[in-house]
CSV table of C-alpha atoms in Angstrom, one decimal:
chain,number,residue,atom,x,y,z
X,20,MET,CA,122.0,107.2,-63.5
X,21,LYS,CA,122.1,103.5,-64.8
X,22,LYS,CA,123.2,102.1,-61.2
X,23,ILE,CA,119.7,104.2,-59.5
X,24,LEU,CA,117.8,102.4,-62.1
X,25,ALA,CA,119.2,99.1,-62.1
X,26,VAL,CA,118.0,99.4,-58.3
X,27,MET,CA,114.9,100.8,-58.7
X,28,PHE,CA,114.4,97.5,-61.0
X,29,LEU,CA,115.7,94.8,-59.1
X,30,LEU,CA,113.2,96.6,-56.0
X,31,ILE,CA,110.6,96.0,-57.9
X,32,GLY,CA,111.4,92.7,-59.2
X,33,PHE,CA,111.7,91.6,-55.4
X,34,VAL,CA,108.5,93.9,-54.9
X,35,PHE,CA,106.3,91.7,-58.0
X,36,SER,CA,108.4,88.6,-57.3
X,37,GLY,CA,107.4,88.9,-52.7
X,38,CYS,CA,103.5,89.7,-54.7
X,39,GLY,CA,103.4,86.6,-56.5
X,40,THR,CA,104.8,84.2,-53.5
X,41,GLY,CA,101.7,85.7,-51.7
X,42,GLN,CA,99.3,84.5,-53.8
X,43,ASN,CA,100.4,81.2,-54.4
X,44,ASP,CA,100.7,80.1,-50.1
X,45,ALA,CA,97.6,81.4,-50.6
X,46,GLN,CA,96.2,78.6,-52.9
X,47,LYS,CA,98.5,76.6,-51.1
X,48,ASN,CA,95.9,77.2,-47.8
X,49,GLU,CA,92.1,77.0,-49.7
X,50,VAL,CA,90.4,74.8,-51.4
X,51,TYR,CA,86.9,76.2,-53.3
X,52,VAL,CA,84.1,73.4,-53.3
X,53,TYR,CA,81.0,73.6,-55.1
X,54,THR,CA,78.3,71.2,-54.4
X,55,TRP,CA,74.0,70.5,-53.3
X,56,GLY,CA,72.9,72.9,-50.8
X,57,ASP,CA,73.1,71.2,-46.9
X,58,TYR,CA,74.8,68.0,-48.4
X,59,ILE,CA,78.4,68.4,-46.0
X,60,ASP,CA,78.1,68.3,-41.7
X,61,PRO,CA,80.0,71.7,-41.5
X,62,ALA,CA,81.3,69.7,-38.3
X,63,THR,CA,83.0,68.4,-41.2
X,64,VAL,CA,84.5,71.6,-43.1
X,65,GLU,CA,85.8,72.4,-39.8
X,66,LYS,CA,87.9,69.2,-38.5
X,67,PHE,CA,89.6,69.0,-41.9
X,68,GLU,CA,90.1,72.8,-41.7
X,69,GLN,CA,92.3,72.2,-38.4
X,70,GLU,CA,93.6,69.2,-39.4
X,71,THR,CA,95.7,70.5,-42.4
X,72,GLY,CA,94.5,74.4,-42.6
X,73,ILE,CA,92.9,74.6,-45.8
X,74,HIS,CA,90.6,76.7,-45.7
X,75,VAL,CA,87.1,75.9,-47.5
X,76,VAL,CA,85.2,78.0,-49.4
X,77,LEU,CA,81.9,76.8,-49.9
X,78,ASP,CA,79.4,77.4,-52.7
X,79,THR,CA,76.2,75.2,-53.5
X,80,PHE,CA,73.1,74.6,-56.2
X,81,ASP,CA,70.4,73.2,-56.4
X,82,THR,CA,70.2,71.3,-59.8
X,83,ASN,CA,72.5,69.9,-61.9
X,84,GLU,CA,71.4,72.2,-64.5
X,85,SER,CA,71.6,75.2,-62.8
X,86,MET,CA,75.8,74.4,-61.6
X,87,TYR,CA,77.0,73.9,-64.4
X,88,PRO,CA,77.0,76.7,-66.8
X,89,ARG,CA,78.3,78.7,-63.5
X,90,VAL,CA,81.3,75.9,-64.7
X,91,SER,CA,81.2,75.7,-68.1
X,92,GLU,CA,81.4,79.7,-68.3
X,93,GLY,CA,84.0,80.3,-65.4
X,94,ALA,CA,82.7,82.4,-63.7
X,95,VAL,CA,84.4,81.2,-60.5
X,96,HIS,CA,87.5,79.1,-60.4
X,97,TYR,CA,85.7,75.7,-58.4
X,98,ASP,CA,88.2,72.9,-57.3
X,99,VAL,CA,86.1,70.1,-56.3
X,100,ILE,CA,82.2,69.8,-57.5
X,101,CYS,CA,79.8,67.2,-56.7
X,102,PRO,CA,77.8,66.7,-59.2
X,103,SER,CA,75.4,64.0,-60.7
X,104,ASP,CA,76.4,60.5,-62.7
X,105,TYR,CA,74.5,61.9,-66.5
X,106,MET,CA,76.1,66.0,-65.3
X,107,ILE,CA,79.4,64.2,-64.7
X,108,GLN,CA,79.6,62.4,-68.3
X,109,LYS,CA,78.4,65.7,-69.9
X,110,MET,CA,81.6,67.9,-68.0
X,111,ILE,CA,83.9,64.7,-69.0
X,112,ASP,CA,82.9,64.8,-72.9
X,113,ASN,CA,83.1,68.8,-73.0
X,114,ASN,CA,86.9,68.5,-71.5
X,115,LEU,CA,85.4,70.5,-67.9
X,116,LEU,CA,87.5,68.3,-65.4
X,117,GLN,CA,90.9,66.1,-65.2
X,118,PRO,CA,91.7,63.1,-64.6
X,119,LEU,CA,92.7,62.4,-60.5
X,120,ASP,CA,96.0,61.4,-59.6
X,121,PHE,CA,94.9,58.1,-57.5
X,122,ASN,CA,98.2,57.9,-55.3
X,123,LYS,CA,96.6,61.5,-53.8
X,124,LEU,CA,93.2,58.9,-53.1
X,125,PRO,CA,94.9,55.6,-50.4
X,126,GLU,CA,91.2,55.9,-48.7
X,127,ALA,CA,88.9,56.4,-51.7
X,128,LYS,CA,90.8,52.7,-53.1
X,129,LYS,CA,90.8,51.7,-49.6
X,130,ASN,CA,86.5,52.6,-48.7
X,131,ILE,CA,84.5,53.0,-51.5
X,132,GLY,CA,82.5,49.9,-52.8
X,133,GLU,CA,84.3,47.9,-55.4
X,134,GLN,CA,80.0,47.8,-57.3
X,135,PHE,CA,80.6,51.9,-56.9
X,136,TYR,CA,83.0,52.1,-59.3
X,137,ASN,CA,81.4,49.8,-61.2
X,138,GLN,CA,77.6,51.7,-61.6
X,139,SER,CA,80.8,54.7,-62.2
X,140,LYS,CA,81.7,53.0,-65.7
X,141,THR,CA,77.8,53.8,-66.7
X,142,PHE,CA,78.8,57.8,-67.0
X,143,ASP,CA,82.9,57.9,-66.4
X,144,PRO,CA,83.8,54.5,-68.6
X,145,ASP,CA,88.2,54.9,-67.4
X,146,ASN,CA,86.9,55.7,-63.9
X,147,LYS,CA,89.3,58.4,-64.1
X,148,TYR,CA,87.3,61.2,-63.0
X,149,SER,CA,85.3,60.5,-59.7
X,150,VAL,CA,85.3,59.2,-56.7
X,151,PRO,CA,81.1,58.2,-55.7
X,152,TYR,CA,80.4,60.4,-52.3
X,153,ALA,CA,76.0,60.0,-52.0
X,154,TRP,CA,73.7,57.3,-53.8
X,155,GLY,CA,70.2,56.3,-54.2
X,156,ILE,CA,67.3,55.9,-56.0
X,157,VAL,CA,64.2,57.8,-56.6
X,158,GLY,CA,61.2,56.6,-54.8
X,159,ILE,CA,57.3,58.1,-54.1
X,160,MET,CA,56.7,58.9,-50.8
X,161,TYR,CA,53.4,58.5,-49.5
X,162,ASN,CA,51.2,58.9,-46.3
X,163,LYS,CA,50.2,55.6,-45.2
X,164,THR,CA,47.0,57.5,-43.0
X,165,LYS,CA,46.0,58.9,-46.1
X,166,VAL,CA,46.7,56.7,-48.5
X,167,ASP,CA,45.0,53.7,-48.9
X,168,ASP,CA,45.8,52.6,-52.1
X,169,PRO,CA,49.0,50.2,-53.0
X,170,VAL,CA,51.5,52.3,-53.7
X,171,ASP,CA,53.8,50.3,-55.7
X,172,SER,CA,53.6,52.2,-59.3
X,173,TRP,CA,54.2,55.3,-60.9
X,174,ASN,CA,50.7,55.1,-62.4
X,175,ILE,CA,49.0,56.4,-59.1
X,176,LEU,CA,50.7,59.5,-60.3
X,177,TRP,CA,47.8,59.9,-62.0
X,178,ASN,CA,44.9,59.1,-59.4
X,179,GLU,CA,42.5,61.4,-58.8
X,180,LYS,CA,42.1,60.8,-55.8
X,181,TYR,CA,45.1,62.2,-54.5
X,182,LYS,CA,44.5,65.8,-56.9
X,183,ASP,CA,46.3,68.7,-55.3
X,184,LYS,CA,48.6,66.3,-52.6
X,185,ILE,CA,51.0,65.6,-55.2
X,186,LEU,CA,54.5,65.8,-55.1
X,187,MET,CA,56.5,66.3,-57.9
X,188,GLN,CA,60.3,67.1,-58.5
X,189,ASP,CA,60.6,70.1,-60.2
X,190,SER,CA,63.4,69.0,-63.1
X,191,PRO,CA,63.4,67.8,-66.2
X,192,ARG,CA,65.2,64.3,-66.3
X,193,ASP,CA,63.7,62.9,-62.6
X,194,ALA,CA,60.3,64.2,-64.2
X,195,PHE,CA,60.2,62.9,-67.8
X,196,MET,CA,61.9,59.9,-66.0
X,197,ILE,CA,58.3,58.6,-64.4
X,198,PRO,CA,56.1,58.5,-67.4
X,199,LEU,CA,58.7,57.0,-69.3
X,200,LYS,CA,58.7,53.8,-67.2
X,201,ILE,CA,55.6,53.3,-66.7
X,202,MET,CA,55.4,53.4,-70.9
X,203,GLY,CA,58.4,50.4,-70.4
X,204,ARG,CA,61.0,53.4,-72.2
X,205,SER,CA,64.7,53.3,-71.5
X,206,LEU,CA,65.0,57.0,-68.9
X,207,ASN,CA,67.9,58.6,-71.6
X,208,GLU,CA,65.1,58.1,-74.6
X,209,THR,CA,65.8,59.8,-77.1
X,210,ASP,CA,63.4,58.8,-79.1
X,211,LYS,CA,61.0,62.6,-79.8
X,212,ASP,CA,57.7,61.0,-80.7
X,213,GLN,CA,57.8,58.7,-77.5
X,214,LEU,CA,58.9,61.8,-75.4
X,215,GLU,CA,56.1,63.9,-76.4
X,216,LYS,CA,53.4,61.3,-75.5
X,217,ALA,CA,55.5,61.8,-72.0
X,218,LYS,CA,54.6,64.8,-72.3
X,219,GLU,CA,51.5,64.1,-72.9
X,220,MET,CA,51.3,62.3,-70.0
X,221,LEU,CA,52.4,65.0,-68.0
X,222,ILE,CA,50.0,67.6,-69.2
X,223,LYS,CA,47.6,65.4,-68.2
X,224,GLN,CA,48.8,64.9,-64.9
X,225,LYS,CA,49.0,68.6,-64.1
X,226,PRO,CA,45.6,69.6,-63.0
X,227,LEU,CA,46.7,66.8,-59.5
X,228,VAL,CA,49.6,68.4,-59.1
X,229,GLN,CA,50.0,70.7,-55.5
X,230,ALA,CA,53.7,71.7,-57.0
X,231,TYR,CA,56.7,71.1,-58.8
X,232,VAL,CA,59.4,71.1,-55.6
X,233,ILE,CA,63.4,70.2,-55.1
X,234,ASP,CA,63.7,70.8,-51.5
X,235,GLU,CA,60.5,71.4,-50.2
X,236,VAL,CA,59.2,68.5,-50.3
X,237,LYS,CA,60.8,67.2,-47.2
X,238,ASP,CA,58.7,70.1,-45.3
X,239,LYS,CA,55.6,69.5,-47.5
X,240,MET,CA,55.6,66.3,-46.5
X,241,ILE,CA,56.7,66.4,-42.7
X,242,SER,CA,53.7,68.7,-42.3
X,243,GLY,CA,51.2,67.0,-44.2
X,244,GLU,CA,50.8,69.5,-46.7
X,245,ALA,CA,51.2,66.4,-49.3
X,246,ASP,CA,49.9,62.8,-48.8
X,247,ILE,CA,52.4,62.1,-52.3
X,248,GLY,CA,55.9,63.2,-53.3
X,249,VAL,CA,58.3,61.9,-56.1
X,250,ILE,CA,61.6,62.4,-53.8
X,251,PHE,CA,65.0,61.0,-53.0
X,252,SER,CA,65.6,57.9,-50.8
X,253,GLY,CA,68.3,60.0,-48.6
X,254,GLU,CA,65.7,62.5,-47.5
X,255,ALA,CA,63.1,60.0,-47.9
X,256,LEU,CA,65.0,58.6,-44.8
X,257,LEU,CA,65.3,61.1,-42.3
X,258,LEU,CA,61.4,61.6,-43.1
X,259,THR,CA,60.7,57.8,-42.6
X,260,LEU,CA,62.5,58.4,-39.6
X,261,GLU,CA,60.9,61.9,-38.2
X,262,ASN,CA,57.8,61.1,-39.2
X,263,HIS,CA,56.3,57.4,-39.5
X,264,ASP,CA,53.5,57.5,-40.9
X,265,LEU,CA,55.7,57.5,-43.6
X,266,GLU,CA,56.5,55.2,-46.0
X,267,PHE,CA,58.8,55.6,-49.0
X,268,ALA,CA,58.3,52.5,-52.1
X,269,ILE,CA,59.7,51.4,-55.5
X,270,PRO,CA,57.9,51.5,-58.3
X,271,LYS,CA,57.8,48.2,-59.5
X,272,GLU,CA,58.6,50.0,-63.1
X,273,GLY,CA,61.9,50.9,-62.3
X,274,THR,CA,63.1,54.3,-61.1
X,275,ASN,CA,66.8,56.2,-61.1
X,276,PHE,CA,69.8,54.4,-59.7
X,277,TRP,CA,71.7,57.3,-59.3
X,278,ILE,CA,75.7,58.3,-57.5
X,279,ASP,CA,76.9,61.8,-57.0
X,280,SER,CA,80.3,62.6,-56.6
X,281,TRP,CA,83.6,64.1,-56.6
X,282,VAL,CA,85.5,65.4,-59.2
X,283,VAL,CA,88.1,67.7,-60.2
X,284,THR,CA,87.8,70.7,-62.0
X,285,LYS,CA,90.1,71.7,-65.4
X,286,ASP,CA,90.0,74.8,-64.2
X,287,ALA,CA,91.5,74.2,-60.3
X,288,GLN,CA,94.1,76.5,-59.0
X,289,ASN,CA,94.3,74.9,-55.7
X,290,VAL,CA,94.7,70.4,-57.5
X,291,ASP,CA,96.7,69.4,-54.5
X,292,ASN,CA,94.0,70.7,-52.1
X,293,ALA,CA,91.7,69.1,-53.8
X,294,HIS,CA,92.9,65.8,-53.9
X,295,LYS,CA,93.1,66.0,-49.8
X,296,PHE,CA,89.6,67.1,-49.4
X,297,ILE,CA,88.3,64.2,-51.1
X,298,ASP,CA,90.6,61.8,-49.6
X,299,PHE,CA,89.7,63.4,-46.4
X,300,MET,CA,85.5,63.0,-47.0
X,301,CYS,CA,86.9,58.9,-47.6
X,302,ARG,CA,87.6,58.7,-44.2
X,303,PRO,CA,85.2,56.0,-42.3
X,304,ASP,CA,85.1,58.9,-38.9
X,305,VAL,CA,84.3,61.9,-41.5
X,306,ALA,CA,81.9,59.6,-44.0
X,307,VAL,CA,79.4,58.3,-40.4
X,308,MET,CA,79.4,62.1,-39.8
X,309,ASN,CA,78.2,63.3,-43.2
X,310,PHE,CA,75.9,60.2,-43.4
X,311,ASN,CA,74.7,60.7,-39.8
X,312,HIS,CA,73.5,64.6,-40.8
X,313,LEU,CA,72.7,63.8,-44.7
X,314,GLY,CA,70.7,60.9,-44.0
X,315,TYR,CA,71.8,59.3,-47.6
X,316,PRO,CA,73.2,56.0,-48.8
X,317,THR,CA,77.1,55.5,-48.1
X,318,PRO,CA,79.3,54.0,-51.4
X,319,ASN,CA,81.5,54.7,-47.9
X,320,ILE,CA,81.5,50.0,-47.0
X,321,ALA,CA,82.9,51.2,-43.6
X,322,VAL,CA,80.9,53.5,-42.2
X,323,ARG,CA,77.3,50.9,-41.7
X,324,ASP,CA,79.9,49.5,-38.9
X,325,LEU,CA,80.1,52.9,-36.7
X,326,VAL,CA,76.4,54.3,-37.2
X,327,GLU,CA,75.4,54.4,-33.1
X,328,ASP,CA,71.7,54.6,-34.4
X,329,ASP,CA,70.1,51.1,-34.8
X,330,GLU,CA,66.7,52.9,-36.5
X,331,TYR,CA,69.3,54.0,-39.0
X,332,LYS,CA,71.7,51.1,-39.3
X,333,ASN,CA,69.0,49.3,-39.3
X,334,SER,CA,66.9,50.2,-42.1
X,335,PRO,CA,67.0,49.4,-45.5
X,336,VAL,CA,66.4,52.7,-47.2
X,337,ALA,CA,69.6,53.9,-46.1
X,338,PHE,CA,71.2,50.2,-46.5
X,339,PRO,CA,69.0,48.5,-49.1
X,340,ASP,CA,69.3,45.1,-49.6
X,341,PRO,CA,71.7,44.5,-53.4
X,342,SER,CA,68.7,43.4,-55.2
X,343,THR,CA,66.9,47.3,-54.5
X,344,TYR,CA,69.3,48.1,-57.1
X,345,GLU,CA,69.7,45.6,-59.5
X,346,ASN,CA,68.3,46.4,-63.0
X,347,GLN,CA,68.2,50.2,-62.1
X,348,GLU,CA,69.3,52.6,-65.0
X,349,THR,CA,71.5,55.2,-64.6
X,350,TYR,CA,70.9,58.9,-66.4
X,351,LYS,CA,73.0,59.5,-69.2
X,352,TYR,CA,74.4,62.3,-70.8
X,353,LEU,CA,72.4,62.2,-74.1
X,354,GLY,CA,74.2,64.9,-75.4
X,355,ASN,CA,73.8,68.9,-75.5
X,356,GLU,CA,70.7,69.1,-78.1
X,357,MET,CA,68.5,66.8,-76.6
X,358,ASP,CA,69.5,68.5,-73.1
X,359,MET,CA,67.8,71.6,-74.7
X,360,TYR,CA,64.9,69.2,-76.1
X,361,TYR,CA,63.8,67.9,-72.5
X,362,ASN,CA,64.4,71.5,-71.0
X,363,ARG,CA,62.0,72.5,-73.6
X,364,LEU,CA,59.6,70.2,-73.0
X,365,TRP,CA,59.4,70.6,-69.4
X,366,MET,CA,58.8,74.4,-70.3
X,367,GLN,CA,55.9,74.0,-72.2
X,368,VAL,CA,54.4,70.9,-69.5
X,369,LYS,CA,54.5,74.0,-67.0
X,370,ALA,CA,53.6,76.0,-69.0
X,371,ASP,CA,50.6,74.6,-69.9
């Protein structure tokens, strides 16, 4: 009987050992990626899978604020995420990320411009956690056949002449940035009296606003439903190339210089694959595919030489003069309490 039991336990051990090996093998052949919608050329994902044999499980989000609770609550164990600057700082502060092994990221070290790593120090002080993927600025897109006033200031968004033709971003930080800049304040303002004043400005503007949007800004500007919209520079590039009546302006009061970067989560189960994915995205031949697909300016300094379309290559929106983004501010994480305060004020704006 003892011999029979010993054999049974041995067989059970082999079964469970085999199951464990199978799980590990499966993990070695996949990577879970969480990023913005339509932020990666699907062809690059296919190329990565073909070259590495690693299957990419891709999920998307529409705002940093919708992404964060899903990651922090551990609803799904993602390996690689592409958040924005201030959200990366928040995730670092809340111990949701792990330091990157740059020995496994030779393409990231070689091809990402030093100025972008320097800018990243505002939210990743030691450049330990993030690799820049896309960057840009927030500005104003307008139809030059419909707007006959100078578009050089955020104040035009309060011009009653354009009532029901104005689009604003449906995001607390991006919305409050505008009145704060008009007031001469930082977009990282924490003074509640100043934020209340900014809220009142947005409430006063609300009757002029056609809609608070995110991705819809592109369709509405192209179709002519709106004449003026707050937009990210990458979307602006695609729209100006598609419709030559549209132009992009950077207000004189200043704006947000943003960076979206690749990070690896603290609980990543496929860490090596995560590094392989990030480094693959930093290869010039892959980065130019994503640039052509996305339209956002890239921190990859090797891309411009590979761009074949002269309109893209010579676009001041895609490859702006460095003075364009000098002295612009990057969002910072202001703490959970201030995050909630901004969100509460934004809800009050939309509710009134």
